[in-house]
Coordinates of C-alpha atoms in Angstrom, one line a residue:
X39 CA 7.4 0.4 -11.0
X40 CA 5.3 3.1 -12.7
X41 CA 3.3 5.7 -10.9
X42 CA 0.8 6.0 -13.7
X43 CA -2.8 5.3 -13.1
X44 CA -3.1 5.6 -9.3
X45 CA -1.2 8.8 -8.5
X46 CA -2.3 11.2 -11.3
X47 CA -2.4 14.8 -10.2
X48 CA -5.8 15.8 -8.7
X49 CA -7.3 18.1 -6.2
X50 CA -8.3 17.7 -2.6
X51 CA -7.4 15.7 0.4
X52 CA -8.9 12.5 -0.9
X53 CA -6.6 12.5 -4.0
X54 CA -3.6 13.3 -1.8
X55 CA -4.4 10.3 0.5
X56 CA -4.9 8.0 -2.6
X57 CA -1.5 9.1 -3.9
X58 CA 0.1 8.5 -0.5
X59 CA -1.2 5.0 -0.5
X60 CA 0.1 4.3 -3.9
X61 CA 3.5 5.8 -3.0
X62 CA 3.6 3.8 0.2
X63 CA 3.2 0.6 -1.7
X64 CA 6.0 1.7 -4.1
X65 CA 8.2 2.6 -1.2
X66 CA 7.7 -0.7 0.6
X67 CA 8.4 -2.6 -2.6
X68 CA 11.6 -0.5 -3.2
X69 CA 12.8 -1.1 0.4
X70 CA 12.4 -4.8 0.0
X71 CA 14.1 -5.0 -3.4
X72 CA 16.9 -2.6 -2.7
X73 CA 17.6 -2.9 1.0
X74 CA 17.0 0.8 1.5
X75 CA 16.2 2.0 5.0
X76 CA 13.0 3.8 6.0
X77 CA 14.8 7.1 6.2
X78 CA 16.4 6.7 2.7
X79 CA 13.2 5.8 1.0
X80 CA 11.1 8.5 2.7
X81 CA 13.6 11.2 1.6
X82 CA 13.7 9.9 -2.0
X83 CA 9.9 9.8 -2.3
X84 CA 9.3 13.1 -0.7
X85 CA 12.0 14.9 -2.6
X86 CA 11.8 13.2 -6.0
X87 CA 8.4 11.5 -6.5
X88 CA 5.7 13.7 -4.8
X89 CA 4.6 16.2 -7.5
X90 CA 7.2 15.0 -10.0
X91 CA 6.7 15.2 -13.7
X92 CA 7.2 12.0 -15.7
X93 CA 6.9 12.0 -19.5
X94 CA 4.8 15.1 -19.4
X95 CA 2.4 13.9 -16.7
X96 CA 2.4 15.6 -13.4
X97 CA 1.7 13.4 -10.4
X98 CA 0.0 14.2 -7.1
X99 CA 1.8 15.6 -4.2
X100 CA 0.5 12.9 -1.8
X101 CA -0.4 13.3 1.8
X102 CA 3.1 13.2 3.5
X103 CA 1.7 12.5 6.9
X104 CA -0.3 9.4 5.7
X105 CA 2.6 8.2 3.5
X106 CA 5.1 8.3 6.4
X107 CA 2.7 6.7 8.7
X108 CA 1.9 3.8 6.3
X109 CA 5.5 3.1 5.5
X110 CA 6.7 3.4 9.1
X111 CA 3.8 1.3 10.6
X112 CA 4.2 -1.3 7.8
X113 CA 7.9 -1.7 8.9
X114 CA 7.2 -1.6 12.6
X115 CA 4.3 -4.1 12.4
X116 CA 5.6 -6.2 9.5
X117 CA 5.6 -9.5 11.4
X118 CA 2.0 -8.9 12.7
X119 CA 0.8 -7.8 9.3
X120 CA 2.5 -10.7 7.5
X121 CA 0.9 -13.2 9.9
X122 CA -2.5 -11.6 9.4
X123 CA -1.9 -11.7 5.6
X124 CA -0.8 -15.4 5.8
X125 CA -4.0 -16.3 7.6
X126 CA -6.0 -14.6 4.8
X127 CA -4.1 -16.4 2.0
X128 CA -4.6 -20.0 0.9
X129 CA -2.3 -22.3 3.0
X130 CA -0.2 -23.2 -0.1
X131 CA 0.6 -19.5 -0.8
X132 CA 2.3 -17.9 2.2
X133 CA 3.1 -14.2 1.9
X134 CA 6.8 -15.0 0.9
X135 CA 5.5 -16.7 -2.3
X136 CA 3.3 -13.9 -3.6
X137 CA 4.2 -11.1 -6.0
X138 CA 6.4 -8.5 -4.2
X139 CA 4.1 -5.7 -5.3
X140 CA 1.2 -7.4 -3.7
X141 CA 3.2 -8.1 -0.6
X142 CA 4.0 -4.4 -0.3
X143 CA 0.3 -3.6 -0.9
X144 CA -0.8 -5.9 1.9
X145 CA 1.7 -4.4 4.3
X146 CA 0.7 -0.9 3.6
X147 CA -3.0 -1.8 3.8
X148 CA -2.4 -3.8 6.9
X149 CA -0.7 -0.8 8.5
X150 CA -3.7 1.4 7.8
X151 CA -6.1 -1.3 9.1
X152 CA -4.2 -1.8 12.3
X153 CA -3.2 1.8 13.2
X154 CA -5.5 4.2 11.4
X155 CA -9.0 5.5 12.0
X156 CA -9.9 5.3 8.3
X157 CA -13.1 3.3 7.8
X158 CA -12.4 -0.3 6.8
X159 CA -14.4 -0.1 3.6
X160 CA -12.4 3.0 2.5
X161 CA -9.1 1.2 3.2
X162 CA -10.2 -1.8 1.1
X163 CA -11.5 0.3 -1.8
X164 CA -8.4 2.5 -1.8
X165 CA -6.0 -0.4 -1.9
X166 CA -8.1 -2.3 -4.5
X167 CA -7.7 0.9 -6.6
X168 CA -4.0 0.7 -6.0
X169 CA -4.0 -2.9 -7.2
X170 CA -5.8 -1.7 -10.4
X171 CA -3.0 0.8 -10.9
X172 CA -0.4 -1.9 -10.9
X173 CA -2.4 -4.7 -12.5
X174 CA -5.0 -3.1 -14.8
X175 CA -5.7 -6.2 -16.8
X176 CA -5.3 -8.9 -14.1
X177 CA -7.2 -10.8 -11.5
X178 CA -5.1 -9.2 -8.7
X179 CA -7.7 -6.5 -7.7
X180 CA -10.3 -9.2 -6.9
X181 CA -7.6 -11.2 -5.0
X182 CA -6.6 -8.0 -3.1
X183 CA -10.3 -7.3 -2.2
X184 CA -10.8 -10.9 -0.8
X185 CA -7.5 -10.9 1.2
X186 CA -8.1 -7.3 2.6
X187 CA -11.7 -8.2 3.6
X188 CA -10.3 -11.2 5.6
X189 CA -7.5 -9.0 7.1
X190 CA -10.0 -6.3 8.0
X191 CA -12.3 -8.7 9.8
X192 CA -9.4 -9.8 11.9
X193 CA -7.9 -6.4 12.5
X194 CA -11.2 -4.6 13.2
X195 CA -14.0 -7.1 13.8
X196 CA -16.2 -4.4 15.4
X197 CA -16.4 -2.7 11.9
X198 CA -18.5 -5.6 10.6

């Protein structure tokens, strides 16, 4: 999975948080595909991905605290997040049948919706941007927006 698009080097806390979200999706995808543990994937990303240079492009450091929180909470609350995601999906498409990148994205976003104080609209916009990084030509970003809106209404109804 490429880091291009969503985690380009930039300045400021906002860029670092955006990079952390992208890296969290990648880490969750990698954990599911490879069977790596939380600790293994955290070390790999923090030591080898944050601030790395790939093909001449330098990538953002990422907000380590947010990255760790999203990955850990996505793992700790995976059943709850997956159930919330299933309710947001069409009945014929349970979470187990969707693209593994989108599954990782929904888990990271669900963790931030459940456990963070980040405004709901910011979470949705940030993860739609992550979807664009992975699927720049596809319909997935619109799909992500719709599913996250549904998940956000369930996780934080008071925000609407």
